[in-house]
Amino acid sequence: MIQAIVFLPLLAALVAGLGQRAIGPFASKLVTTAALFTSCALSWPIFLSFVFGTGHAEVVTVLHWVSSGALQFNWELRVDTLTAVMLVVITSVSSLVHLYSWGYMEEDPDQPRFFAYLSLFTFAMLMLVTANNLVQMFFGWEGVGLASYLLIGFWYKKPSANAAAIKAFVVNRVGDLGFMLGIFGTFLVFGTVSIPDILTAAPGMAGSSITFLGMRLDTMTILCLLLFIGAMGKSAQLGLHTWLPDAMEGPTPVSALIHAATMVTAGVFMVCRLSPMFETAPIALGVVTFVGAATCFFAATVGTTQWDIKRVIAYSTCSQLGYMFFATGVGAYGAAMFHLFTHAFFKALLFLGAGSVIHSMHHEQDMRYYGGLRKHIPITYWAMLLGTLAITGVGIAGVAGFAGFHSKDGILEAAFAAGGGGTIAFWVGIFAALLTSFYSWRLVFLTFYGKPRWEQSEHIQHAVHDDHGHGHDDHAHAGHDDHAHAHDAHHESSGDGTAGYHPHESPVTMLIPLIVLSIGAVAAGFVFAHPFIYPEEGAKFWAGSMLAFDEHLMHAAHEVPTWVKWTPFTVMAIGLFLAWNSYIRNTTLPGRFVAQFKLLHQFLYNKWYFDELYNAIFVKPACALGRFFWKRGDEQTIDRFGPDGAATLVAGGTRLAVRLQSGYVYGYAFVMLLGLVGLASWAMVNFL
């Protein structure tokens, strides 16, 4: 069964990618979507068997892979609780994204290529989470990086998409260097790349030291920090986060699949998979806690100022990943995986909902040009409302709540119970929860409430212009001419002052995934909370998965003071009120705030100037160095004395030879005479 789950997406990708001309777009979509729904149908029974306590860990050998000296390992598929959680997350979201893309990418001429990339990405992610050794994990790790590059730059005629794809690829290579060094060091220390063998031997290496960069340092701390650098790149943590917002240049289904639910959670999964290693390195866990809390805070502050609907959700993803990481840092690995699980549903829902809004607004992504859309796209509105209720953590302690309420509050309670650095992470998380509530409800109010502001949008004006028969607007998406469902726009009026355009609800293939994900956003929290984070149930659920589940910490987390349990709900309500007061009740307030705190707003709107800082520190010096080697080294040195110098010498010699070969007899006689004189002179000197 596990072989079918993993390899069906690969088979579908090959069929759609290599046979697209033979089978056509419809068959390509059908093959890839059917393969993913089959993998999803096979994954849920495995997951539920672990939930109900009937599942057991197993390893399936695919083939013998490498045997080179001490380095020996097979290609094996590991199935345990941790894998089962990731299987349902990956296949569920991916299958729904495939179905959603039927409607969203309907007018794109390269649909087979797009669906092939989606399936290839899914295969690589499945390879990553089923890996039983570090090399196989790295294979999947790099596979999702490649697929991400292909999908972000799918509209390759669009310069910004190409730039974003390259940026994602390069930034992830920085993190992957750390990951590779961590794998090399782990093999050096343990003599194996087998994950079970490494985790079994890890406690015995606690307190040992190793030489690194000329210094004698703690072995496990160095190994875990190097591995965590890889996680920082893949999961967009502070410092290596800059690629994630720019990745929104790809099609919206890509954002939902790669940058919300699956690839960016690979780093969290890796830390949880190797949690027994991290447990032997308290300093490394402290670094993980700090970086996670800092990312959580940073991304939440930036999200409050963005106008692009997809970028707001992208920074929300970055912030939620910070929650997951500081949960692992305090030892609450079960809570981190629970938030990963619930986050996949409500974040994919928000991204696909945003895609539905963008689809209805002719690819306008600026929320300043929305307003009043709840009357026109009601299903999308309710789906995004449920997603917002989930991400902001709406719920009543001890009673019920949406998905994010159970998982995010579980992380905050565990951080408070852990004490020390966990207490700081708790308060940072609380403040981030306040900001999350504010920018999430800000998105809802700007998009679905208030008066329509569509007449200010160039995209909408172009759409109306096209519908009146004056040609087509070739959208900046380089071939993505998405004018479906707009044929009757010029016959309609919004009814509230914006004539000429009527937003349309998305097709059924886009709405079905929204409805299914809405169910997950509502129910995934309270249905699965007990096996993930409750002490006794969690110990049974995670048994056999090698996860370092701390039963005592989870006991303490459930026994924190009442005010700790109610604080997240309180700040959520405050954030909701601030957003309502600013964007519904008193719409002049945001402008006055920006005018009062202009420097702060500029700092946050420009994303703390990380891009500008990296441009000054890395990009410009690298370009200057490259230009120096190009002009001074290549052109003025190598070319001058190499190819160009040789060519000049040959040309000069040729001109001299041409002058000597004049064709006149007296010239040749003169040269012969000179030769004879020279020969006679040499003979006289040497023999007389």
Coordinates of N, CA, C and O in Angstrom, one line a residue, residues 484-605:
A484 N -12.4 33.7 -18.0 CA -13.6 32.9 -18.0 C -14.7 33.5 -17.1 O -14.3 34.1 -16.1
H485 N -15.9 33.2 -17.4 CA -17.0 33.7 -16.6 C -17.3 35.2 -16.6 O -18.0 35.7 -15.8
A486 N -16.6 35.9 -17.4 CA -16.7 37.4 -17.4 C -17.5 37.9 -18.6 O -17.6 39.0 -18.9
H487 N -18.1 36.9 -19.4 CA -18.7 37.3 -20.7 C -19.9 38.1 -20.5 O -20.3 38.8 -21.4
D488 N -20.6 38.0 -19.3 CA -21.8 38.8 -19.1 C -21.6 40.0 -18.2 O -22.5 40.6 -17.8
A489 N -20.3 40.4 -18.0 CA -20.1 41.4 -17.0 C -20.7 42.8 -17.5 O -21.1 43.5 -16.7
H490 N -20.6 43.0 -18.8 CA -21.1 44.3 -19.2 C -22.6 44.5 -19.2 O -23.1 45.6 -19.4
H491 N -23.3 43.4 -18.9 CA -24.8 43.4 -18.8 C -25.2 43.7 -17.4 O -26.4 43.8 -17.1
E492 N -24.2 43.6 -16.4 CA -24.6 43.6 -15.0 C -24.1 44.9 -14.3 O -23.2 45.6 -14.8
S493 N -24.6 45.1 -13.2 CA -24.1 46.2 -12.3 C -24.0 45.7 -10.9 O -24.7 44.9 -10.5
S494 N -23.0 46.2 -10.2 CA -22.8 45.8 -8.8 C -24.0 46.2 -7.9 O -24.2 45.6 -6.9
G495 N -24.8 47.1 -8.4 CA -25.9 47.6 -7.6 C -25.5 48.6 -6.5 O -26.4 49.0 -5.7
D496 N -24.3 48.8 -6.3 CA -23.9 49.8 -5.2 C -22.8 50.7 -5.7 O -21.9 51.0 -5.1
G497 N -23.0 51.2 -7.0 CA -22.1 52.3 -7.4 C -21.0 51.9 -8.3 O -20.4 52.7 -8.9
T498 N -20.8 50.6 -8.5 CA -19.7 50.2 -9.4 C -20.3 49.5 -10.6 O -20.5 48.3 -10.6
A499 N -20.6 50.2 -11.7 CA -21.2 49.7 -12.8 C -20.2 49.0 -13.8 O -19.1 49.4 -13.8
G500 N -20.7 48.1 -14.5 CA -19.9 47.5 -15.6 C -19.2 46.2 -15.2 O -18.7 45.5 -16.1
Y501 N -19.2 45.8 -13.9 CA -18.5 44.6 -13.6 C -19.3 43.9 -12.4 O -19.7 44.6 -11.5
H502 N -19.4 42.6 -12.5 CA -20.1 41.9 -11.4 C -19.2 40.7 -11.0 O -19.0 39.8 -11.9
P503 N -18.6 40.7 -9.8 CA -17.8 39.6 -9.4 C -18.5 38.3 -9.5 O -19.7 38.2 -9.2
H504 N -17.9 37.2 -9.9 CA -18.5 35.9 -10.1 C -17.9 34.9 -9.1 O -16.7 34.9 -8.8
E505 N -18.8 34.0 -8.7 CA -18.3 32.9 -7.9 C -17.5 31.9 -8.7 O -17.7 31.8 -9.9
S506 N -16.6 31.2 -8.1 CA -15.7 30.3 -8.8 C -16.4 29.1 -9.3 O -17.5 28.7 -8.8
P507 N -15.9 28.3 -10.3 CA -16.5 27.1 -10.7 C -16.5 26.0 -9.6 O -15.8 26.1 -8.7
V508 N -17.3 25.0 -9.8 CA -17.5 24.0 -8.8 C -16.2 23.3 -8.5 O -16.0 22.8 -7.3
T509 N -15.3 23.1 -9.4 CA -14.1 22.4 -9.2 C -13.2 23.2 -8.2 O -12.3 22.6 -7.5
M510 N -13.4 24.5 -8.1 CA -12.7 25.3 -7.1 C -13.4 25.4 -5.8 O -12.8 25.5 -4.7
L511 N -14.7 25.2 -5.8 CA -15.5 25.4 -4.6 C -15.5 24.1 -3.7 O -15.5 24.1 -2.5
I512 N -15.5 22.9 -4.4 CA -15.5 21.7 -3.6 C -14.3 21.6 -2.7 O -14.4 21.3 -1.5
P513 N -13.0 21.9 -3.1 CA -11.9 21.9 -2.2 C -12.1 22.9 -1.0 O -11.7 22.6 0.1
L514 N -12.7 24.0 -1.3 CA -12.9 25.0 -0.2 C -13.9 24.4 0.8 O -13.6 24.6 2.0
I515 N -14.9 23.7 0.4 CA -15.9 23.1 1.3 C -15.2 22.0 2.1 O -15.4 22.0 3.4
V516 N -14.4 21.2 1.5 CA -13.8 20.1 2.2 C -12.8 20.6 3.2 O -12.7 20.2 4.4
L517 N -12.0 21.6 2.8 CA -11.0 22.2 3.7 C -11.6 22.9 4.8 O -11.1 23.0 6.0
S518 N -12.8 23.5 4.6 CA -13.6 24.2 5.7 C -13.9 23.2 6.8 O -13.9 23.5 8.0
I519 N -14.3 22.0 6.4 CA -14.6 21.0 7.4 C -13.4 20.7 8.2 O -13.4 20.6 9.5
G520 N -12.2 20.6 7.6 CA -10.9 20.4 8.3 C -10.6 21.6 9.3 O -10.2 21.4 10.4
A521 N -10.9 22.8 8.8 CA -10.6 24.0 9.6 C -11.5 24.0 10.8 O -11.1 24.5 11.9
V522 N -12.7 23.5 10.7 CA -13.6 23.5 11.9 C -13.3 22.3 12.8 O -13.3 22.4 14.0
A523 N -13.1 21.1 12.2 CA -13.2 19.9 13.0 C -11.8 19.3 13.4 O -11.7 18.5 14.3
A524 N -10.8 19.6 12.6 CA -9.5 18.9 12.8 C -8.9 19.1 14.2 O -8.2 18.2 14.7
G525 N -9.3 20.2 14.8 CA -8.7 20.4 16.2 C -9.3 19.6 17.2 O -8.6 18.8 17.9
F526 N -10.6 19.7 17.4 CA -11.2 18.9 18.6 C -11.3 17.4 18.3 O -11.4 16.6 19.2
V527 N -11.3 17.0 17.0 CA -11.4 15.6 16.7 C -10.1 14.9 17.1 O -10.1 13.7 17.6
F528 N -9.0 15.5 16.8 CA -7.7 14.8 16.9 C -6.8 15.4 18.0 O -5.6 15.0 18.1
A529 N -7.3 16.3 18.9 CA -6.5 16.8 19.9 C -6.0 15.8 20.9 O -4.8 15.8 21.3
H530 N -6.8 14.9 21.3 CA -6.4 13.9 22.3 C -5.2 13.1 21.9 O -4.2 13.0 22.6
P531 N -5.2 12.4 20.7 CA -4.0 11.6 20.4 C -2.8 12.4 20.1 O -1.7 11.9 20.4
F532 N -2.9 13.7 19.7 CA -1.7 14.4 19.4 C -1.1 15.0 20.7 O 0.2 14.9 20.8
I533 N -1.8 15.6 21.6 CA -1.2 16.4 22.7 C -1.6 16.0 24.1 O -1.1 16.5 25.1
Y534 N -2.6 15.1 24.3 CA -3.0 14.7 25.6 C -2.0 13.7 26.1 O -1.6 12.8 25.4
P535 N -1.6 13.7 27.4 CA -0.4 12.9 27.9 C -0.6 11.4 27.6 O 0.3 10.8 26.9
E536 N -1.6 10.8 28.2 CA -1.7 9.3 28.0 C -2.0 8.9 26.6 O -1.4 8.0 26.1
E537 N -3.0 9.5 26.0 CA -3.3 9.2 24.6 C -2.1 9.5 23.7 O -1.8 8.7 22.7
G538 N -1.4 10.6 23.9 CA -0.3 11.0 23.1 C 0.8 10.0 23.2 O 1.5 9.7 22.2
A539 N 1.1 9.5 24.4 CA 2.2 8.5 24.6 C 1.9 7.2 23.7 O 2.8 6.6 23.2
K540 N 0.6 6.8 23.7 CA 0.3 5.6 22.9 C 0.3 6.0 21.4 O 0.8 5.2 20.6
F541 N -0.2 7.1 21.0 CA -0.2 7.5 19.6 C 1.1 7.6 19.0 O 1.4 7.2 17.9
W542 N 2.1 8.2 19.7 CA 3.4 8.5 19.2 C 4.4 7.3 19.4 O 5.5 7.3 19.0
A543 N 3.9 6.3 20.1 CA 4.8 5.1 20.4 C 5.2 4.5 19.1 O 4.4 4.3 18.2
G544 N 6.5 4.1 19.0 CA 7.0 3.5 17.8 C 7.4 4.5 16.7 O 7.9 4.0 15.7
S545 N 7.2 5.8 16.9 CA 7.5 6.8 15.8 C 8.8 7.4 16.1 O 9.3 8.2 15.3
M546 N 9.5 7.1 17.2 CA 10.8 7.7 17.6 C 10.7 9.1 18.0 O 11.7 9.8 18.3
L547 N 9.5 9.7 18.1 CA 9.3 11.1 18.5 C 9.5 11.2 20.0 O 9.0 10.3 20.8
A548 N 10.2 12.2 20.4 CA 10.6 12.4 21.8 C 9.4 13.0 22.5 O 9.5 14.2 22.9
F549 N 8.3 12.3 22.6 CA 7.1 12.9 23.3 C 7.3 13.0 24.8 O 7.5 11.9 25.4
D550 N 7.2 14.2 25.3 CA 7.4 14.4 26.7 C 6.0 14.4 27.4 O 5.3 15.4 27.5
E551 N 5.7 13.3 28.0 CA 4.4 13.1 28.7 C 4.3 14.1 29.9 O 3.2 14.6 30.2
H552 N 5.4 14.3 30.6 CA 5.4 15.1 31.8 C 5.1 16.6 31.4 O 4.3 17.3 32.1
L553 N 5.7 17.0 30.3 CA 5.5 18.4 29.9 C 4.1 18.6 29.4 O 3.5 19.6 29.7
M554 N 3.5 17.6 28.8 CA 2.1 17.8 28.3 C 1.1 17.7 29.5 O 0.1 18.4 29.5
H555 N 1.5 17.0 30.5 CA 0.7 17.0 31.8 C 0.7 18.4 32.3 O -0.3 19.0 32.7
A556 N 1.9 19.0 32.4 CA 2.0 20.3 33.0 C 1.3 21.4 32.1 O 0.7 22.3 32.6
A557 N 1.3 21.2 30.8 CA 0.7 22.1 29.8 C -0.8 22.1 30.1 O -1.4 23.2 30.0
H558 N -1.4 21.0 30.4 CA -2.8 21.0 30.6 C -3.2 21.4 32.0 O -4.4 21.6 32.3
E559 N -2.2 21.7 32.9 CA -2.5 22.1 34.2 C -2.0 23.6 34.5 O -1.9 24.0 35.6
V560 N -1.8 24.3 33.4 CA -1.4 25.7 33.6 C -2.5 26.5 34.2 O -3.7 26.1 34.1
P561 N -2.2 27.7 34.8 CA -3.3 28.5 35.4 C -4.4 28.9 34.3 O -4.1 28.9 33.1
T562 N -5.5 29.2 34.9 CA -6.7 29.5 34.0 C -6.4 30.7 33.1 O -6.8 30.8 32.0
W563 N -5.7 31.7 33.7 CA -5.4 33.0 32.9 C -4.6 32.7 31.7 O -4.7 33.3 30.7
V564 N -3.7 31.6 31.8 CA -2.9 31.3 30.6 C -3.8 30.7 29.5 O -3.6 31.0 28.4
K565 N -4.8 29.9 29.9 CA -5.7 29.3 28.9 C -6.5 30.4 28.2 O -6.9 30.2 27.1
W566 N -6.9 31.4 29.0 CA -7.8 32.4 28.4 C -7.1 33.6 27.7 O -7.7 34.3 27.0
T567 N -5.8 33.7 28.0 CA -5.1 34.8 27.4 C -5.1 34.8 25.8 O -5.4 35.9 25.2
P568 N -4.9 33.7 25.2 CA -5.0 33.7 23.7 C -6.3 34.1 23.2 O -6.4 34.8 22.2
F569 N -7.4 33.6 23.8 CA -8.7 34.1 23.4 C -8.9 35.6 23.6 O -9.5 36.3 22.7
T570 N -8.4 36.1 24.7 CA -8.5 37.5 25.0 C -7.8 38.4 23.9 O -8.4 39.3 23.4
V571 N -6.6 38.0 23.6 CA -5.9 38.8 22.6 C -6.5 38.6 21.2 O -6.5 39.6 20.4
M572 N -7.1 37.5 20.9 CA -7.8 37.3 19.7 C -9.0 38.3 19.6 O -9.2 38.9 18.5
A573 N -9.7 38.4 20.7 CA -10.9 39.3 20.7 C -10.4 40.7 20.5 O -11.0 41.5 19.8
I574 N -9.3 41.1 21.2 CA -8.7 42.4 21.0 C -8.3 42.7 19.6 O -8.6 43.8 19.0
G575 N -7.7 41.8 19.0 CA -7.3 41.9 17.6 C -8.5 42.1 16.7 O -8.5 42.9 15.7
L576 N -9.5 41.3 16.9 CA -10.8 41.4 16.1 C -11.4 42.8 16.3 O -11.8 43.4 15.3
F577 N -11.4 43.3 17.5 CA -12.0 44.6 17.8 C -11.2 45.7 17.1 O -11.8 46.6 16.5
L578 N -9.9 45.6 17.2 CA -9.0 46.6 16.5 C -9.3 46.7 15.0 O -9.3 47.7 14.4
A579 N -9.3 45.5 14.4 CA -9.6 45.4 13.0 C -10.9 46.0 12.6 O -11.1 46.7 11.6
W580 N -12.0 45.6 13.4 CA -13.3 46.1 13.1 C -13.4 47.6 13.3 O -14.0 48.3 12.4
N581 N -12.8 48.1 14.3 CA -12.8 49.5 14.6 C -12.0 50.3 13.5 O -12.4 51.4 13.2
S582 N -11.0 49.7 12.9 CA -10.2 50.4 12.0 C -10.7 50.3 10.5 O -10.5 51.2 9.7
Y583 N -11.4 49.2 10.2 CA -11.7 49.0 8.8 C -13.2 48.9 8.6 O -13.7 48.8 7.4
I584 N -14.0 49.0 9.6 CA -15.5 49.0 9.5 C -16.1 50.3 10.1 O -16.8 51.1 9.5
R585 N -15.8 50.5 11.4 CA -16.4 51.6 12.2 C -15.8 52.9 11.9 O -16.5 53.9 11.6
N586 N -14.4 53.0 11.9 CA -13.7 54.3 11.7 C -12.6 54.1 10.7 O -11.5 53.8 11.0
T587 N -12.9 54.2 9.4 CA -12.0 53.8 8.3 C -10.9 54.8 8.2 O -9.9 54.6 7.4
T588 N -11.0 56.0 8.8 CA -9.9 57.0 8.7 C -8.8 56.7 9.7 O -7.7 57.3 9.6
L589 N -9.0 55.8 10.7 CA -8.1 55.5 11.7 C -6.7 55.0 11.2 O -5.7 55.4 11.6
P590 N -6.7 54.0 10.3 CA -5.4 53.5 9.8 C -4.6 54.6 9.1 O -3.4 54.6 9.3
G591 N -5.2 55.5 8.3 CA -4.4 56.5 7.7 C -3.8 57.5 8.8 O -2.7 57.9 8.6
R592 N -4.6 57.8 9.8 CA -4.1 58.7 10.8 C -2.9 58.0 11.6 O -1.9 58.6 12.0
F593 N -3.1 56.7 11.8 CA -2.0 55.9 12.5 C -0.7 55.9 11.7 O 0.4 56.1 12.2
V594 N -0.9 55.7 10.4 CA 0.3 55.7 9.5 C 1.0 57.0 9.5 O 2.2 57.1 9.6
A595 N 0.2 58.1 9.5 CA 0.8 59.4 9.5 C 1.5 59.7 10.8 O 2.5 60.4 10.8
Q596 N 1.0 59.2 11.9 CA 1.5 59.4 13.2 C 2.8 58.6 13.4 O 3.8 59.1 14.0
F597 N 2.8 57.4 12.9 CA 4.0 56.5 13.0 C 4.5 56.1 11.7 O 4.6 54.9 11.3
K598 N 4.9 57.1 10.9 CA 5.3 56.9 9.5 C 6.6 56.0 9.4 O 6.6 55.1 8.6
L599 N 7.6 56.3 10.2 CA 8.8 55.5 10.2 C 8.6 54.0 10.6 O 9.1 53.1 9.9
L600 N 7.8 53.8 11.6 CA 7.4 52.4 12.0 C 6.7 51.7 10.9 O 7.0 50.5 10.6
H601 N 5.7 52.4 10.3 CA 5.0 51.8 9.2 C 5.9 51.4 8.0 O 5.8 50.3 7.4
Q602 N 6.8 52.3 7.7 CA 7.7 52.1 6.5 C 8.6 50.9 6.8 O 8.9 50.1 6.0
F603 N 9.1 50.8 8.1 CA 10.0 49.7 8.5 C 9.2 48.4 8.4 O 9.8 47.4 7.8
L604 N 8.0 48.3 8.8 CA 7.2 47.1 8.7 C 6.8 46.8 7.3 O 6.9 45.6 6.8
Y605 N 6.4 47.8 6.6 CA 5.9 47.6 5.2 C 7.0 47.1 4.3 O 6.8 46.3 3.4

